[in-house]
PDB file of C-alpha atoms and ligand atoms in Angstrom:
ATOM      1  CA  UNK A   1      36.846   8.894  -0.958  1.00  0.00           C
ATOM      2  CA  UNK A   2      35.720   6.326   1.630  1.00  0.00           C
ATOM      3  CA  UNK A   3      32.144   6.730   0.419  1.00  0.00           C
ATOM      4  CA  UNK A   4      33.290   6.156  -3.155  1.00  0.00           C
ATOM      5  CA  UNK A   5      35.130   2.935  -2.197  1.00  0.00           C
ATOM      6  CA  UNK A   6      32.062   1.714  -0.297  1.00  0.00           C
ATOM      7  CA  UNK A   7      29.901   2.467  -3.320  1.00  0.00           C
ATOM      8  CA  UNK A   8      32.310   0.493  -5.549  1.00  0.00           C
ATOM      9  CA  UNK A   9      32.396  -2.458  -3.150  1.00  0.00           C
ATOM     10  CA  UNK A  10      28.718  -2.425  -2.216  1.00  0.00           C
ATOM     11  CA  UNK A  11      26.866  -0.482  -4.891  1.00  0.00           C
ATOM     12  CA  UNK A  12      23.371   0.766  -4.052  1.00  0.00           C
ATOM     13  CA  UNK A  13      20.978  -1.161  -6.231  1.00  0.00           C
ATOM     14  CA  UNK A  14      17.706  -0.296  -7.874  1.00  0.00           C
ATOM     15  CA  UNK A  15      14.769  -1.645  -5.816  1.00  0.00           C
ATOM     16  CA  UNK A  16      13.015  -2.847  -8.970  1.00  0.00           C
ATOM     17  CA  UNK A  17      15.616  -4.109 -11.505  1.00  0.00           C
ATOM     18  CA  UNK A  18      18.496  -4.674  -9.040  1.00  0.00           C
ATOM     19  CA  UNK A  19      21.093  -2.960 -11.293  1.00  0.00           C
ATOM     20  CA  UNK A  20      23.647  -0.698  -9.552  1.00  0.00           C
ATOM     21  CA  UNK A  21      22.430   2.883  -9.137  1.00  0.00           C
ATOM     22  CA  UNK A  22      24.332   5.946 -10.299  1.00  0.00           C
ATOM     23  CA  UNK A  23      25.630   8.303  -7.640  1.00  0.00           C
ATOM     24  CA  UNK A  24      22.786  10.710  -8.483  1.00  0.00           C
ATOM     25  CA  UNK A  25      20.044   8.069  -8.199  1.00  0.00           C
ATOM     26  CA  UNK A  26      18.199   7.011  -5.067  1.00  0.00           C
ATOM     27  CA  UNK A  27      16.157   3.829  -4.485  1.00  0.00           C
ATOM     28  CA  UNK A  28      15.130   3.360  -8.151  1.00  0.00           C
ATOM     29  CA  UNK A  29      17.047   3.820 -11.402  1.00  0.00           C
ATOM     30  CA  UNK A  30      15.867   6.365 -13.950  1.00  0.00           C
ATOM     31  CA  UNK A  31      14.806   3.675 -16.435  1.00  0.00           C
ATOM     32  CA  UNK A  32      12.565   1.988 -13.832  1.00  0.00           C
ATOM     33  CA  UNK A  33      11.081   5.309 -12.773  1.00  0.00           C
ATOM     34  CA  UNK A  34       9.969   5.806 -16.355  1.00  0.00           C
ATOM     35  CA  UNK A  35       9.116   2.244 -17.317  1.00  0.00           C
ATOM     36  CA  UNK A  36       7.423   0.636 -14.292  1.00  0.00           C
ATOM     37  CA  UNK A  37       3.788   0.073 -15.306  1.00  0.00           C
ATOM     38  CA  UNK A  38       1.553   2.665 -13.632  1.00  0.00           C
ATOM     39  CA  UNK A  39      -2.127   2.255 -14.513  1.00  0.00           C
ATOM     40  CA  UNK A  40      -3.073   5.741 -13.275  1.00  0.00           C
ATOM     41  CA  UNK A  41      -5.038   7.019 -10.311  1.00  0.00           C
ATOM     42  CA  UNK A  42      -8.685   8.131 -10.288  1.00  0.00           C
ATOM     43  CA  UNK A  43      -9.609   5.808 -13.152  1.00  0.00           C
ATOM     44  CA  UNK A  44     -13.119   6.198 -14.509  1.00  0.00           C
ATOM     45  CA  UNK A  45     -15.457   3.554 -13.140  1.00  0.00           C
ATOM     46  CA  UNK A  46     -16.195   0.762 -13.799  1.00  0.00           C
ATOM     47  CA  UNK A  47     -12.599  -0.364 -14.290  1.00  0.00           C
ATOM     48  CA  UNK A  48     -10.492  -3.490 -13.683  1.00  0.00           C
ATOM     49  CA  UNK A  49      -9.958  -2.468 -10.046  1.00  0.00           C
ATOM     50  CA  UNK A  50     -13.492  -1.435  -9.150  1.00  0.00           C
ATOM     51  CA  UNK A  51     -14.971  -4.727 -10.378  1.00  0.00           C
ATOM     52  CA  UNK A  52     -13.141  -6.475  -7.535  1.00  0.00           C
ATOM     53  CA  UNK A  53     -15.407  -4.584  -5.088  1.00  0.00           C
ATOM     54  CA  UNK A  54     -18.567  -3.692  -6.994  1.00  0.00           C
ATOM     55  CA  UNK A  55     -21.652  -5.171  -5.368  1.00  0.00           C
ATOM     56  CA  UNK A  56     -19.774  -6.140  -2.208  1.00  0.00           C
ATOM     57  CA  UNK A  57     -19.177  -2.818  -0.480  1.00  0.00           C
ATOM     58  CA  UNK A  58     -20.220   0.833  -1.060  1.00  0.00           C
ATOM     59  CA  UNK A  59     -16.710   2.289  -1.547  1.00  0.00           C
ATOM     60  CA  UNK A  60     -15.810   5.637  -3.154  1.00  0.00           C
ATOM     61  CA  UNK A  61     -12.495   5.215  -5.051  1.00  0.00           C
ATOM     62  CA  UNK A  62      -9.998   2.441  -5.637  1.00  0.00           C
ATOM     63  CA  UNK A  63      -6.445   3.181  -6.794  1.00  0.00           C
ATOM     64  CA  UNK A  64      -3.357   1.182  -7.652  1.00  0.00           C
ATOM     65  CA  UNK A  65      -0.089   2.978  -8.327  1.00  0.00           C
ATOM     66  CA  UNK A  66       1.665   0.037 -10.034  1.00  0.00           C
ATOM     67  CA  UNK A  67       0.436  -2.869 -12.078  1.00  0.00           C
ATOM     68  CA  UNK A  68       1.684  -6.111 -10.562  1.00  0.00           C
ATOM     69  CA  UNK A  69       2.461  -9.223 -12.562  1.00  0.00           C
ATOM     70  CA  UNK A  70       4.291 -12.377 -11.470  1.00  0.00           C
ATOM     71  CA  UNK A  71       8.036 -12.275 -12.138  1.00  0.00           C
ATOM     72  CA  UNK A  72       7.973  -8.544 -12.954  1.00  0.00           C
ATOM     73  CA  UNK A  73      10.136  -5.691 -11.670  1.00  0.00           C
ATOM     74  CA  UNK A  74       7.137  -4.500  -9.670  1.00  0.00           C
ATOM     75  CA  UNK A  75       7.044  -7.874  -7.918  1.00  0.00           C
ATOM     76  CA  UNK A  76      10.747  -7.525  -7.106  1.00  0.00           C
ATOM     77  CA  UNK A  77      10.120  -4.031  -5.767  1.00  0.00           C
ATOM     78  CA  UNK A  78       7.237  -5.174  -3.553  1.00  0.00           C
ATOM     79  CA  UNK A  79       9.350  -8.072  -2.281  1.00  0.00           C
ATOM     80  CA  UNK A  80      12.117  -5.659  -1.233  1.00  0.00           C
ATOM     81  CA  UNK A  81       9.608  -3.490   0.624  1.00  0.00           C
ATOM     82  CA  UNK A  82       7.813  -6.377   2.350  1.00  0.00           C
ATOM     83  CA  UNK A  83      10.442  -8.973   3.081  1.00  0.00           C
ATOM     84  CA  UNK A  84      13.892  -7.408   2.695  1.00  0.00           C
ATOM     85  CA  UNK A  85      13.705  -4.738   5.366  1.00  0.00           C
ATOM     86  CA  UNK A  86      13.577  -1.884   2.831  1.00  0.00           C
ATOM     87  CA  UNK A  87      11.144   0.298   4.749  1.00  0.00           C
ATOM     88  CA  UNK A  88      12.711   3.507   3.394  1.00  0.00           C
ATOM     89  CA  UNK A  89      12.089   2.247  -0.131  1.00  0.00           C
ATOM     90  CA  UNK A  90       8.418   1.816   0.878  1.00  0.00           C
ATOM     91  CA  UNK A  91       8.225   5.402   2.121  1.00  0.00           C
ATOM     92  CA  UNK A  92      10.021   6.666  -0.991  1.00  0.00           C
ATOM     93  CA  UNK A  93       7.587   4.928  -3.352  1.00  0.00           C
ATOM     94  CA  UNK A  94       4.660   5.992  -1.135  1.00  0.00           C
ATOM     95  CA  UNK A  95       5.805   9.610  -1.536  1.00  0.00           C
ATOM     96  CA  UNK A  96       6.040   9.145  -5.302  1.00  0.00           C
ATOM     97  CA  UNK A  97       2.472   7.853  -5.316  1.00  0.00           C
ATOM     98  CA  UNK A  98       1.455  10.758  -3.024  1.00  0.00           C
ATOM     99  CA  UNK A  99       2.901  13.256  -5.511  1.00  0.00           C
ATOM    100  CA  UNK A 100       0.649  11.789  -8.221  1.00  0.00           C
ATOM    101  CA  UNK A 101      -2.386  11.827  -5.910  1.00  0.00           C
ATOM    102  CA  UNK A 102      -1.727  15.454  -5.122  1.00  0.00           C
ATOM    103  CA  UNK A 103      -2.090  16.348  -8.787  1.00  0.00           C
ATOM    104  CA  UNK A 104      -5.761  15.412  -8.613  1.00  0.00           C
ATOM    105  CA  UNK A 105      -8.286  17.726  -7.046  1.00  0.00           C
ATOM    106  CA  UNK A 106     -10.487  14.831  -5.845  1.00  0.00           C
ATOM    107  CA  UNK A 107      -7.656  13.916  -3.473  1.00  0.00           C
ATOM    108  CA  UNK A 108      -8.746  16.657  -1.080  1.00  0.00           C
ATOM    109  CA  UNK A 109     -11.794  14.647  -0.017  1.00  0.00           C
ATOM    110  CA  UNK A 110      -9.641  12.160   1.943  1.00  0.00           C
ATOM    111  CA  UNK A 111      -9.577  13.061   5.644  1.00  0.00           C
ATOM    112  CA  UNK A 112      -7.397  10.314   7.056  1.00  0.00           C
ATOM    113  CA  UNK A 113      -5.118   7.522   5.804  1.00  0.00           C
ATOM    114  CA  UNK A 114      -5.337   4.190   7.629  1.00  0.00           C
ATOM    115  CA  UNK A 115      -2.771   1.524   6.670  1.00  0.00           C
ATOM    116  CA  UNK A 116      -3.834  -2.139   6.709  1.00  0.00           C
ATOM    117  CA  UNK A 117      -2.211  -3.575   9.855  1.00  0.00           C
ATOM    118  CA  UNK A 118      -0.090  -6.722  10.075  1.00  0.00           C
ATOM    119  CA  UNK A 119      -0.727  -9.608  12.408  1.00  0.00           C
ATOM    120  CA  UNK A 120       1.113  -8.781  15.668  1.00  0.00           C
ATOM    121  CA  UNK A 121       3.411 -11.800  15.287  1.00  0.00           C
ATOM    122  CA  UNK A 122       4.359 -10.806  11.748  1.00  0.00           C
ATOM    123  CA  UNK A 123       4.973  -7.236  12.882  1.00  0.00           C
ATOM    124  CA  UNK A 124       7.337  -8.465  15.599  1.00  0.00           C
ATOM    125  CA  UNK A 125       9.249 -10.618  13.122  1.00  0.00           C
ATOM    126  CA  UNK A 126       9.502  -7.890  10.475  1.00  0.00           C
ATOM    127  CA  UNK A 127       9.916  -4.903  12.783  1.00  0.00           C
ATOM    128  CA  UNK A 128       7.747  -2.622  10.631  1.00  0.00           C
ATOM    129  CA  UNK A 129       4.497  -2.536   8.715  1.00  0.00           C
ATOM    130  CA  UNK A 130       5.152  -1.858   5.029  1.00  0.00           C
ATOM    131  CA  UNK A 131       1.645  -0.407   4.557  1.00  0.00           C
ATOM    132  CA  UNK A 132       2.425   2.162   7.287  1.00  0.00           C
ATOM    133  CA  UNK A 133       5.682   3.110   5.501  1.00  0.00           C
ATOM    134  CA  UNK A 134       3.706   3.683   2.302  1.00  0.00           C
ATOM    135  CA  UNK A 135       1.079   5.702   4.223  1.00  0.00           C
ATOM    136  CA  UNK A 136       3.820   7.873   5.693  1.00  0.00           C
ATOM    137  CA  UNK A 137       5.205   8.548   2.201  1.00  0.00           C
ATOM    138  CA  UNK A 138       1.761   9.516   0.890  1.00  0.00           C
ATOM    139  CA  UNK A 139       1.329  11.826   3.877  1.00  0.00           C
ATOM    140  CA  UNK A 140       4.655  13.545   3.186  1.00  0.00           C
ATOM    141  CA  UNK A 141       3.435  14.715  -0.231  1.00  0.00           C
ATOM    142  CA  UNK A 142      -0.284  15.243   0.390  1.00  0.00           C
ATOM    143  CA  UNK A 143      -0.311  16.325   4.065  1.00  0.00           C
ATOM    144  CA  UNK A 144      -3.306  14.014   4.633  1.00  0.00           C
ATOM    145  CA  UNK A 145      -2.916  12.771   8.232  1.00  0.00           C
ATOM    146  CA  UNK A 146      -2.341   9.047   8.804  1.00  0.00           C
ATOM    147  CA  UNK A 147      -2.895   6.864  11.834  1.00  0.00           C
ATOM    148  CA  UNK A 148      -1.848   3.232  12.360  1.00  0.00           C
ATOM    149  CA  UNK A 149      -3.205   2.996  15.907  1.00  0.00           C
ATOM    150  CA  UNK A 150      -6.918   2.706  15.095  1.00  0.00           C
ATOM    151  CA  UNK A 151      -7.261  -0.550  13.163  1.00  0.00           C
ATOM    152  CA  UNK A 152      -5.685  -3.804  14.357  1.00  0.00           C
ATOM    153  CA  UNK A 153      -5.464  -7.447  13.339  1.00  0.00           C
ATOM    154  CA  UNK A 154      -6.488  -9.670  16.169  1.00  0.00           C
ATOM    155  CA  UNK A 155      -5.127 -13.026  15.026  1.00  0.00           C
ATOM    156  CA  UNK A 156      -4.141 -15.242  12.150  1.00  0.00           C
ATOM    157  CA  UNK A 157      -7.011 -16.088   9.843  1.00  0.00           C
ATOM    158  CA  UNK A 158      -7.729 -19.514   8.428  1.00  0.00           C
ATOM    159  CA  UNK A 159      -6.207 -20.231   5.022  1.00  0.00           C
ATOM    160  CA  UNK A 160      -8.105 -18.499   2.227  1.00  0.00           C
ATOM    161  CA  UNK A 161      -6.844 -20.796  -0.507  1.00  0.00           C
ATOM    162  CA  UNK A 162      -9.675 -22.346  -2.467  1.00  0.00           C
ATOM    163  CA  UNK A 163     -12.374 -20.039  -1.110  1.00  0.00           C
ATOM    164  CA  UNK A 164     -14.434 -17.809  -3.405  1.00  0.00           C
ATOM    165  CA  UNK A 165     -14.352 -14.030  -2.986  1.00  0.00           C
ATOM    166  CA  UNK A 166     -17.449 -13.778  -0.783  1.00  0.00           C
ATOM    167  CA  UNK A 167     -16.337 -16.450   1.675  1.00  0.00           C
ATOM    168  CA  UNK A 168     -12.776 -15.032   1.752  1.00  0.00           C
ATOM    169  CA  UNK A 169     -14.282 -11.720   2.743  1.00  0.00           C
ATOM    170  CA  UNK A 170     -16.435 -13.292   5.467  1.00  0.00           C
ATOM    171  CA  UNK A 171     -13.480 -15.264   6.850  1.00  0.00           C
ATOM    172  CA  UNK A 172     -11.369 -12.132   7.080  1.00  0.00           C
ATOM    173  CA  UNK A 173     -13.921  -9.770   8.610  1.00  0.00           C
ATOM    174  CA  UNK A 174     -13.401 -10.993  12.159  1.00  0.00           C
ATOM    175  CA  UNK A 175      -9.645 -10.611  11.844  1.00  0.00           C
ATOM    176  CA  UNK A 176      -9.825  -6.794  12.029  1.00  0.00           C
ATOM    177  CA  UNK A 177     -10.772  -4.731  15.042  1.00  0.00           C
ATOM    178  CA  UNK A 178     -11.186  -0.974  15.566  1.00  0.00           C
ATOM    179  CA  UNK A 179      -9.947  -0.064  19.034  1.00  0.00           C
ATOM    180  CA  UNK A 180     -10.596   3.681  18.861  1.00  0.00           C
ATOM    181  CA  UNK A 181     -13.565   4.655  16.645  1.00  0.00           C
ATOM    182  CA  UNK A 182     -13.622   8.368  17.558  1.00  0.00           C
ATOM    183  CA  UNK A 183     -11.108   9.680  14.932  1.00  0.00           C
ATOM    184  CA  UNK A 184     -12.929   7.696  12.188  1.00  0.00           C
ATOM    185  CA  UNK A 185     -16.413   9.124  12.750  1.00  0.00           C
ATOM    186  CA  UNK A 186     -17.831  11.091   9.833  1.00  0.00           C
ATOM    187  CA  UNK A 187     -14.496  10.914   7.955  1.00  0.00           C
ATOM    188  CA  UNK A 188     -13.548   9.831   4.435  1.00  0.00           C
ATOM    189  CA  UNK A 189     -10.941   7.145   5.118  1.00  0.00           C
ATOM    190  CA  UNK A 190      -8.298   6.133   2.585  1.00  0.00           C
ATOM    191  CA  UNK A 191      -7.293   2.554   3.402  1.00  0.00           C
ATOM    192  CA  UNK A 192      -3.745   1.842   2.201  1.00  0.00           C
ATOM    193  CA  UNK A 193      -2.063  -1.507   1.563  1.00  0.00           C
ATOM    194  CA  UNK A 194       1.008  -2.698  -0.317  1.00  0.00           C
ATOM    195  CA  UNK A 195      -0.613  -5.215  -2.665  1.00  0.00           C
ATOM    196  CA  UNK A 196      -4.155  -5.769  -3.910  1.00  0.00           C
ATOM    197  CA  UNK A 197      -5.008  -9.177  -5.317  1.00  0.00           C
ATOM    198  CA  UNK A 198      -8.591 -10.321  -4.633  1.00  0.00           C
ATOM    199  CA  UNK A 199      -9.570  -7.283  -2.541  1.00  0.00           C
ATOM    200  CA  UNK A 200     -10.731  -9.467   0.387  1.00  0.00           C
ATOM    201  CA  UNK A 201      -8.401  -7.776   2.891  1.00  0.00           C
ATOM    202  CA  UNK A 202      -9.568  -4.277   1.945  1.00  0.00           C
ATOM    203  CA  UNK A 203     -13.219  -5.344   2.111  1.00  0.00           C
ATOM    204  CA  UNK A 204     -12.880  -6.918   5.533  1.00  0.00           C
ATOM    205  CA  UNK A 205     -11.065  -3.887   6.953  1.00  0.00           C
ATOM    206  CA  UNK A 206     -13.529  -1.487   5.312  1.00  0.00           C
ATOM    207  CA  UNK A 207     -16.440  -3.277   6.935  1.00  0.00           C
ATOM    208  CA  UNK A 208     -15.003  -2.557  10.393  1.00  0.00           C
ATOM    209  CA  UNK A 209     -14.050   1.041   9.570  1.00  0.00           C
ATOM    210  CA  UNK A 210     -17.551   1.692   8.269  1.00  0.00           C
ATOM    211  CA  UNK A 211     -19.123   0.122  11.368  1.00  0.00           C
ATOM    212  CA  UNK A 212     -16.968   2.442  13.477  1.00  0.00           C
ATOM    213  CA  UNK A 213     -18.693   5.456  11.896  1.00  0.00           C
ATOM    214  CA  UNK A 214     -16.617   6.480   8.843  1.00  0.00           C
ATOM    215  CA  UNK A 215     -18.745   8.303   6.264  1.00  0.00           C
ATOM    216  CA  UNK A 216     -16.827   7.173   3.150  1.00  0.00           C
ATOM    217  CA  UNK A 217     -14.099   4.660   2.377  1.00  0.00           C
ATOM    218  CA  UNK A 218     -11.614   4.500  -0.492  1.00  0.00           C
ATOM    219  CA  UNK A 219      -8.805   2.051  -1.221  1.00  0.00           C
ATOM    220  CA  UNK A 220      -5.239   2.579  -2.396  1.00  0.00           C
ATOM    221  CA  UNK A 221      -2.770  -0.226  -3.063  1.00  0.00           C
ATOM    222  CA  UNK A 222       0.789   0.447  -4.105  1.00  0.00           C
ATOM    223  CA  UNK A 223       0.499  -2.438  -6.572  1.00  0.00           C
ATOM    224  CA  UNK A 224      -2.435  -4.454  -7.877  1.00  0.00           C
ATOM    225  CA  UNK A 225      -2.747  -7.687  -9.783  1.00  0.00           C
ATOM    226  CA  UNK A 226      -4.992  -7.486 -12.821  1.00  0.00           C
TER     227      UNK A 226
HETATM  228 ZN1   ZN B   1      15.853  -0.155 -12.141  1.00  0.00          ZN
END
């Protein structure tokens, strides 16, 4: 009864459209689960995602679970995960993405998931890294191990506004640091982040992971901007 009153007073809301959820629904409403734009994983190359990296880095795969557009439900969802403390929503959606990954046989080539780290100051303010929550969700469905203790951000980078994609990439490269290369050596690493826009962050992190001895690198963003 008490639970019912609480639900009436403070209804759980959908992380994407913000409408109240039914008792049987968790995190996202049924309509959003069906309708949120999902471009598909393991797209044939070249595709709209791979062109962000082609010619800049020898990567293996690039995936985006959702298509991101300004003002969309996906943007609202990402905002909840990043800025509204909804880490469990991040893990839930990560697990959903993991379930789709698991349906593809190529998935088995990934040895280790490494989430893109936050700047230490941002981590302290937020209390969690949303990319790590997503990585944990993917792990829950695929059993691919994940580790957020290998790659770090060493400081705040200069503003990237107005720079082209090559200089963005160069500016960011020194921001990442591998502190323990051993678990990366000879492995196919799946780098995971919440949002993919230009790809500069993935490229800069990949450069350091590769230098640490990884044999292959792939990228997965929960949402990507076309
Ligand atoms: Zn919804």
